[in-house]
Coordinates of C-alpha atoms in Angstrom, one line a residue:
M92 CA 141.8 72.2 49.1
K93 CA 144.1 73.7 51.1
L94 CA 141.9 76.7 52.3
K95 CA 139.2 74.9 52.3
L96 CA 140.5 72.0 54.8
A97 CA 141.6 75.3 56.7
V98 CA 139.0 77.1 57.0
L99 CA 136.1 73.9 57.8
L100 CA 138.8 73.3 60.4
A101 CA 138.2 76.7 62.2
G102 CA 134.6 76.4 61.8
I103 CA 135.4 73.3 63.8
A104 CA 137.3 74.4 66.6
L105 CA 135.0 77.5 66.6
A106 CA 131.8 75.6 67.3
T107 CA 133.4 71.8 69.2
A108 CA 136.1 73.6 71.6
V109 CA 134.4 73.1 75.2
P110 CA 137.4 74.9 77.5
L111 CA 138.9 73.3 80.6
H112 CA 138.7 76.4 82.9
E113 CA 136.6 79.5 82.2
P114 CA 137.0 81.0 78.9
S115 CA 139.3 83.7 79.4
R116 CA 137.3 87.5 79.7
D117 CA 140.0 89.4 78.6
N118 CA 138.9 91.7 76.5
H119 CA 142.7 92.9 75.0
G120 CA 141.9 92.8 71.9
A121 CA 138.7 92.0 70.8
Q122 CA 136.7 93.3 68.2
V123 CA 133.5 94.3 67.5
L124 CA 132.3 92.8 63.5
R125 CA 129.5 93.9 62.4
V126 CA 128.6 90.8 59.4
K127 CA 125.9 91.4 56.1
V128 CA 124.3 88.3 56.5
T129 CA 122.0 88.0 53.7
D130 CA 121.9 84.8 52.8
L131 CA 119.7 82.5 55.4
A132 CA 121.8 78.8 55.3
D133 CA 124.5 81.9 57.3
L134 CA 121.9 82.9 59.8
T135 CA 121.4 79.8 60.2
Y136 CA 125.4 79.3 60.5
F137 CA 125.7 81.8 62.7
A138 CA 122.6 81.2 64.8
Y139 CA 124.5 77.5 64.8
L140 CA 127.8 79.0 66.5
Q141 CA 125.6 81.0 68.9
S142 CA 124.8 78.0 70.8
R143 CA 127.3 76.4 70.1
T144 CA 130.5 78.4 71.0
T145 CA 131.5 80.9 73.1
L146 CA 130.8 84.1 71.4
D147 CA 129.2 87.2 72.4
F148 CA 126.8 88.1 70.1
W149 CA 124.9 91.6 70.8
T150 CA 122.5 90.8 68.1
E151 CA 120.9 88.3 68.3
P152 CA 121.4 86.4 64.7
R153 CA 117.0 86.9 64.5
A154 CA 116.8 88.2 60.0
L155 CA 118.9 89.2 57.4
G156 CA 120.6 92.4 58.3
E157 CA 123.4 93.2 60.7
I158 CA 124.6 91.6 63.0
D159 CA 127.0 92.6 66.1
I160 CA 129.6 89.4 67.3
M161 CA 132.2 90.5 69.7
V162 CA 135.2 88.5 68.9
R163 CA 137.9 87.5 72.5
R164 CA 141.5 88.2 69.4
W165 CA 142.3 84.0 69.7
D166 CA 139.2 83.8 68.4
L167 CA 139.0 86.2 65.6
P168 CA 141.7 85.1 62.9
M169 CA 139.6 82.1 62.8
L170 CA 136.5 83.8 62.2
K171 CA 137.7 86.3 59.6
A172 CA 138.3 83.2 57.8
V173 CA 135.4 82.0 57.5
L174 CA 133.8 85.3 57.1
L175 CA 136.1 85.5 53.8
H176 CA 135.5 82.1 53.0
R177 CA 131.2 82.0 53.0
K178 CA 131.9 85.4 51.2
L179 CA 130.2 87.8 53.6
Q180 CA 131.1 91.4 54.1
Y181 CA 132.1 92.4 57.1
S182 CA 133.6 95.7 59.2
I183 CA 134.9 96.4 62.4
H184 CA 132.5 97.9 64.6
I185 CA 135.3 99.0 68.1
A186 CA 138.8 98.1 67.2
D187 CA 139.7 96.9 70.7
V188 CA 136.7 96.4 73.1
H189 CA 139.0 96.4 75.8
R190 CA 140.0 100.2 75.7
H191 CA 136.6 101.3 73.7
L192 CA 135.6 99.5 78.0
A193 CA 137.8 102.1 79.2
D194 CA 136.5 105.3 78.0
M195 CA 133.7 104.4 79.0
K196 CA 133.7 103.4 82.2
E197 CA 135.8 107.0 83.1
K198 CA 132.6 108.4 81.2
H199 CA 130.3 106.9 83.6
L200 CA 131.9 107.9 86.6
Q201 CA 132.3 111.5 85.5
A202 CA 128.7 111.3 85.0
R203 CA 127.9 109.4 88.3
T204 CA 130.4 112.2 89.9
R205 CA 128.0 115.5 88.5
A206 CA 124.7 113.3 89.8
G207 CA 126.1 113.7 93.3
D208 CA 124.5 112.7 96.1
A209 CA 121.1 112.7 94.4
R210 CA 118.7 109.7 95.4
M211 CA 118.3 108.7 92.1
S212 CA 118.6 110.2 89.1
W213 CA 118.6 110.1 85.2
D214 CA 122.0 111.5 85.0
A215 CA 124.1 108.7 85.0
Y216 CA 123.7 104.7 86.4
Y217 CA 123.5 103.3 89.8
N218 CA 123.9 100.5 91.1
Y219 CA 122.0 97.5 93.0
D220 CA 121.8 98.4 96.4
E221 CA 122.0 102.1 94.6
I222 CA 118.1 101.3 93.3
N223 CA 116.9 99.6 96.5
A224 CA 117.7 102.5 98.7
W225 CA 115.5 104.5 96.3
L226 CA 113.2 102.0 96.1
D227 CA 112.3 102.0 99.5
S228 CA 112.5 105.6 100.1
L229 CA 109.7 106.1 98.3
A230 CA 108.3 103.5 100.7
A231 CA 109.0 106.3 103.3
D232 CA 108.1 109.1 101.0
Y233 CA 105.4 107.8 99.5
P234 CA 103.2 105.9 101.6
S235 CA 100.1 106.6 101.2
I236 CA 101.1 104.6 97.6
A237 CA 104.7 103.0 97.3
T238 CA 105.0 100.3 98.8
V239 CA 108.3 97.8 99.1
T240 CA 108.2 94.0 99.7
D241 CA 111.1 92.1 100.2
V242 CA 110.3 89.2 97.9
G243 CA 113.6 86.5 98.1
T244 CA 117.7 86.3 97.7
S245 CA 119.6 86.0 95.4
Y246 CA 122.2 82.6 94.4
E247 CA 125.5 85.2 96.9
G248 CA 122.8 87.3 99.2
R249 CA 121.4 90.1 97.8
T250 CA 117.8 90.6 98.3
M251 CA 115.4 90.7 95.8
K252 CA 112.8 93.5 96.3
L253 CA 109.0 94.2 95.0
L254 CA 107.5 97.9 94.6
K255 CA 103.8 98.0 94.4
L256 CA 102.4 101.3 93.3
S257 CA 98.5 101.6 93.8
T258 CA 95.6 103.7 96.2
G259 CA 93.4 101.0 96.3
Q260 CA 91.2 101.9 94.2
A261 CA 91.9 99.5 91.1
V262 CA 91.4 95.8 89.9
H263 CA 93.8 95.8 86.8
A264 CA 97.4 95.2 87.3
I265 CA 101.4 95.8 85.8
F266 CA 104.4 93.6 85.8
T267 CA 107.4 95.8 84.8
D268 CA 110.8 94.3 85.2
G269 CA 114.2 95.2 83.7
G270 CA 117.9 94.2 84.1
M271 CA 117.4 90.5 83.4
H272 CA 120.1 90.3 81.6
A273 CA 123.4 92.2 83.5
R274 CA 125.0 94.6 80.8
E275 CA 121.9 96.4 79.8
W276 CA 122.0 99.2 81.8
I277 CA 119.6 100.7 80.4
A278 CA 116.7 98.6 81.4
P279 CA 116.5 98.3 84.5
A280 CA 117.1 102.9 84.3
T281 CA 114.2 103.4 82.0
V282 CA 112.2 101.1 84.7
T283 CA 113.0 103.5 87.5
Y284 CA 112.0 106.9 85.1
F285 CA 108.6 105.2 84.7
I286 CA 108.3 104.3 88.4
Q287 CA 109.1 108.4 89.2
Q288 CA 106.4 109.5 86.5
L289 CA 104.4 107.9 88.7
V290 CA 104.6 108.3 92.4
A291 CA 105.3 112.4 91.3
G292 CA 104.8 113.3 87.2
D293 CA 102.6 113.5 85.4
G294 CA 101.5 109.5 86.0
V295 CA 100.2 110.3 88.8
G296 CA 96.6 109.6 87.9
L297 CA 96.7 106.3 86.6
L298 CA 97.0 105.2 90.0
D299 CA 93.5 105.8 90.7
D300 CA 92.8 102.5 87.4
V301 CA 95.9 100.7 87.4
D302 CA 98.3 98.4 90.0
F303 CA 101.4 98.3 89.5
Y304 CA 104.7 96.2 90.0
F305 CA 108.1 96.9 89.1
M306 CA 111.2 94.7 90.1
P307 CA 113.6 97.5 88.6
S308 CA 116.6 94.6 88.3
I309 CA 116.0 90.8 88.5
N310 CA 119.2 89.8 87.7
P311 CA 121.0 91.2 90.7
D312 CA 124.2 89.0 91.0
G313 CA 125.3 90.1 87.1
Y314 CA 124.6 93.3 87.3
A315 CA 126.0 94.1 90.4
Y316 CA 129.8 91.8 88.5
T317 CA 128.7 94.5 86.2
F318 CA 130.1 97.6 88.0
T319 CA 132.8 95.3 89.8
E320 CA 134.1 92.5 87.6
D321 CA 132.8 92.6 84.0
R322 CA 130.6 95.1 82.1
L323 CA 130.1 92.5 79.8
W324 CA 128.2 90.1 82.0
R325 CA 125.2 88.7 80.7
K326 CA 124.6 85.9 82.7
T327 CA 123.6 85.2 87.1
R328 CA 126.4 84.5 88.1
S329 CA 124.9 80.4 89.5
P330 CA 127.9 78.6 89.1
N331 CA 128.0 75.4 86.3
P332 CA 128.3 72.0 88.9
G333 CA 130.6 69.4 86.1
S334 CA 131.3 72.6 84.0
P335 CA 134.3 75.7 84.0
C336 CA 131.9 78.5 83.4
V337 CA 129.2 80.5 85.7
G338 CA 126.0 81.7 84.9
T339 CA 123.0 81.0 83.6
D340 CA 121.0 83.6 80.7
P341 CA 118.1 83.8 83.2
N342 CA 116.1 84.9 79.8
R343 CA 116.0 80.3 78.6
N344 CA 114.9 79.8 81.6
W345 CA 111.5 79.6 81.8
S346 CA 109.5 76.9 81.6
F347 CA 107.7 76.9 78.9
H348 CA 109.4 74.7 76.3
W349 CA 111.9 75.0 77.2
M350 CA 115.0 74.3 75.7
E351 CA 112.8 73.5 72.1
G352 CA 114.7 76.5 70.3
G353 CA 117.2 79.0 70.3
A354 CA 119.3 78.1 73.3
S355 CA 122.6 76.9 74.8
D356 CA 123.1 73.4 76.4
M357 CA 126.7 74.7 76.9
P358 CA 127.0 76.1 80.4
C359 CA 129.8 78.3 78.7
S360 CA 127.3 79.1 76.0
E361 CA 125.8 83.3 76.3
I362 CA 122.1 81.3 75.8
Y363 CA 122.6 78.6 78.0
A364 CA 119.4 78.0 79.6
G365 CA 120.5 76.3 82.6
P366 CA 120.5 72.2 83.4
E367 CA 116.9 73.0 83.4
P368 CA 113.1 75.2 83.6
F369 CA 113.9 77.9 86.7
S370 CA 116.7 76.3 87.9
E371 CA 117.4 79.7 88.7
V372 CA 117.0 82.2 92.2
E373 CA 116.3 84.8 90.4
M374 CA 113.5 83.6 87.9
R375 CA 112.1 81.5 90.7
V376 CA 111.0 85.1 92.7
V377 CA 109.3 86.6 89.9
R378 CA 107.6 83.4 89.3
D379 CA 106.4 83.2 92.4
Q380 CA 105.0 86.7 92.5
L381 CA 103.3 86.5 88.8
L382 CA 102.2 83.4 90.1
V383 CA 100.5 85.1 93.4
L384 CA 99.6 88.9 90.6
R385 CA 98.3 87.9 87.9
P386 CA 98.6 90.6 86.6
R387 CA 97.3 91.9 83.0
V388 CA 99.6 92.8 81.7
Y389 CA 103.8 91.4 82.0
L390 CA 107.0 94.1 80.8
T391 CA 109.9 92.6 80.7
F392 CA 112.9 95.9 79.0
H393 CA 115.7 94.6 77.7
S394 CA 118.8 95.9 75.2
Y395 CA 119.6 97.1 72.1
S396 CA 118.1 96.9 68.8
Q397 CA 114.8 98.9 69.1
L398 CA 112.0 96.2 69.7
W399 CA 109.1 95.5 70.6
M400 CA 107.7 92.3 71.1
Y401 CA 105.0 89.6 72.0
P402 CA 105.1 86.0 72.2
W403 CA 104.8 83.8 70.7
G404 CA 109.3 82.8 71.4
Y405 CA 109.7 79.3 71.1
T406 CA 107.2 78.9 67.6
T407 CA 106.5 81.0 64.7
D408 CA 103.4 80.2 65.5
L409 CA 100.6 82.6 66.9
P410 CA 98.8 83.3 70.2
D411 CA 95.2 83.2 70.6
N412 CA 94.9 86.9 71.0
W413 CA 98.3 88.0 68.7
E414 CA 96.2 90.7 67.1
D415 CA 95.5 92.6 70.5
M416 CA 98.3 93.2 71.1
H417 CA 99.4 93.2 67.7
S418 CA 97.9 95.7 68.0
L419 CA 98.1 97.6 71.4
A420 CA 102.2 97.5 71.3
I421 CA 101.8 99.5 67.7
A422 CA 100.1 102.3 69.4
A423 CA 102.0 102.1 72.8
V424 CA 105.5 101.8 70.0
A425 CA 103.4 105.1 68.4
A426 CA 102.9 107.1 71.6
L427 CA 107.2 106.2 71.7
T428 CA 107.6 107.3 68.0
A429 CA 105.6 110.9 68.8
V430 CA 108.6 111.3 71.6
H431 CA 112.2 111.8 69.6
G432 CA 111.5 110.3 66.1
T433 CA 113.1 107.0 67.2
Q434 CA 111.5 104.2 65.6
Y435 CA 111.3 100.2 66.7
E436 CA 109.6 97.2 65.2
V437 CA 106.6 95.2 66.3
G438 CA 105.8 91.9 66.0
S439 CA 105.7 88.3 68.3
S440 CA 109.1 87.6 68.9
S441 CA 110.6 84.9 66.9
N442 CA 109.7 86.7 63.8
T443 CA 110.4 90.4 65.2
S444 CA 113.4 88.6 65.9
Y445 CA 114.3 84.9 67.1
I446 CA 113.5 81.0 68.3
A447 CA 114.1 81.1 71.8
A448 CA 112.4 79.2 73.8
G449 CA 112.4 78.6 77.7
G450 CA 111.6 83.5 77.9
S451 CA 109.4 84.3 80.6
D452 CA 107.2 87.2 78.1
D453 CA 105.9 83.9 77.5
W454 CA 105.6 81.7 80.4
A455 CA 103.8 84.9 81.4
L456 CA 100.9 84.2 78.6
S457 CA 101.0 81.0 78.7
V458 CA 101.5 80.0 82.0
G459 CA 101.4 83.0 84.5
G460 CA 97.8 83.7 83.1
S461 CA 98.9 87.5 81.8
E462 CA 96.7 89.5 79.1
Y463 CA 99.6 90.4 76.9
A464 CA 102.7 90.3 77.4
Y465 CA 106.3 91.7 75.6
T466 CA 108.9 91.6 75.8
I467 CA 111.0 96.0 74.9
E468 CA 114.4 96.0 73.4
L469 CA 114.8 99.6 74.6
R470 CA 118.2 101.6 72.4
D471 CA 119.6 101.9 70.6
Q472 CA 120.7 100.2 66.8
G473 CA 123.6 99.9 67.6
Q474 CA 126.1 102.1 67.7
Y475 CA 126.5 102.5 71.1
G476 CA 124.8 99.3 72.0
F477 CA 125.1 97.9 75.4
E478 CA 127.2 101.6 76.7
L479 CA 124.5 103.8 75.9
P480 CA 125.6 107.1 76.8
E481 CA 124.2 109.2 80.1
N482 CA 123.1 111.9 77.5
L483 CA 120.4 109.5 76.1
I484 CA 119.3 107.9 79.7
I485 CA 116.4 110.8 79.4
P486 CA 115.5 110.1 75.9
T487 CA 115.3 107.0 76.3
A488 CA 113.3 106.3 79.6
E489 CA 111.2 109.5 78.7
E490 CA 109.5 108.5 74.9
T491 CA 109.3 104.7 76.8
W492 CA 107.4 105.6 78.4
E493 CA 105.1 107.8 76.6
G494 CA 104.4 104.1 75.1
F495 CA 103.9 102.9 79.2
K496 CA 101.7 104.9 79.8
L497 CA 99.3 104.1 76.9
I498 CA 99.4 100.6 77.7
A499 CA 98.1 101.9 81.1
Q500 CA 95.7 103.5 80.1
F501 CA 94.1 101.4 78.0
I502 CA 94.3 98.8 80.6
G503 CA 92.6 101.1 83.1
H504 CA 89.4 101.9 81.1
Y505 CA 89.5 98.3 78.7

């Protein structure tokens, strides 16, 4: 009886603690636990913990199977007690997050040194200012097809740029963004790889049939923060009045069915949806571009899990044109898999992954006028997670390029 009471109190403490100051981001002693979930009741419990605590779910509690949770040292005893009580098996995936991040930081620095003075390569990860400078250089180097426009400013004052690649002949357009969640470095790297293929690779011919719009990193402040302060930062960097916690989950901040599931009203949660729809200036900037451009295809790149998803995220119901989106996604993933054998799961966000209202793909399909909208969760499935090594940037990007290229070919001709 005493053990059950202690576990109950531990669960309550995890789920109801309201910090009086910004929760410490100290990763000393933090661990990543890989939990095997075999019961829907347990899955629901973890979804509740995600929305009501500061536990950092590296993979969403989306389906029965394994989920990765980063747990800081002060929460470890309570969570392990809860797992024991619920008879849930788990393994320690990363025994010391601080040491792991320190080791990876050194490897990132070495890779960046090896890359030298190259304005952009895919053997290293580049910061926000470097990406912007590279976009500007493309407009100078390829003036007949590349146009860069300053379309907005982030909360902290960083310029947000939109790259257009076009020959002026196309009817249809594809809009692609990345980096919505700051720590997902492989997403901007993959998007910039696509750009390179279109200006100087095997995608040049696609420009006759499709206009391409790119914003490689749409959470500038968060992305910059992962390079200078906290590698695992996910959200934006805007303050929340009345709360010590900073930032909003930008992919819960879009207005279509905002806060109707899979989001949190707690500012300290990693899936905090914000005080209102489009509270985040960065998402308003992207929204405004979509409203003007009305692209036929909207693509947003994230990591990790290897999923190719389409709406809806707010409900398990399916859009009217889901079969068309599903068929095109299946073809894109087949092209992707043919490169290195990497397997992706295809389906609607809520059925493949998890209920998550307020996402950009739902909005693009319903309000933004896109015919096809996809959220792609890139490599891997947890071996490296957010710290995908530099030697896997090109394999990830080149296989995903084949899926991207197939979609562009389809859109250009049908």
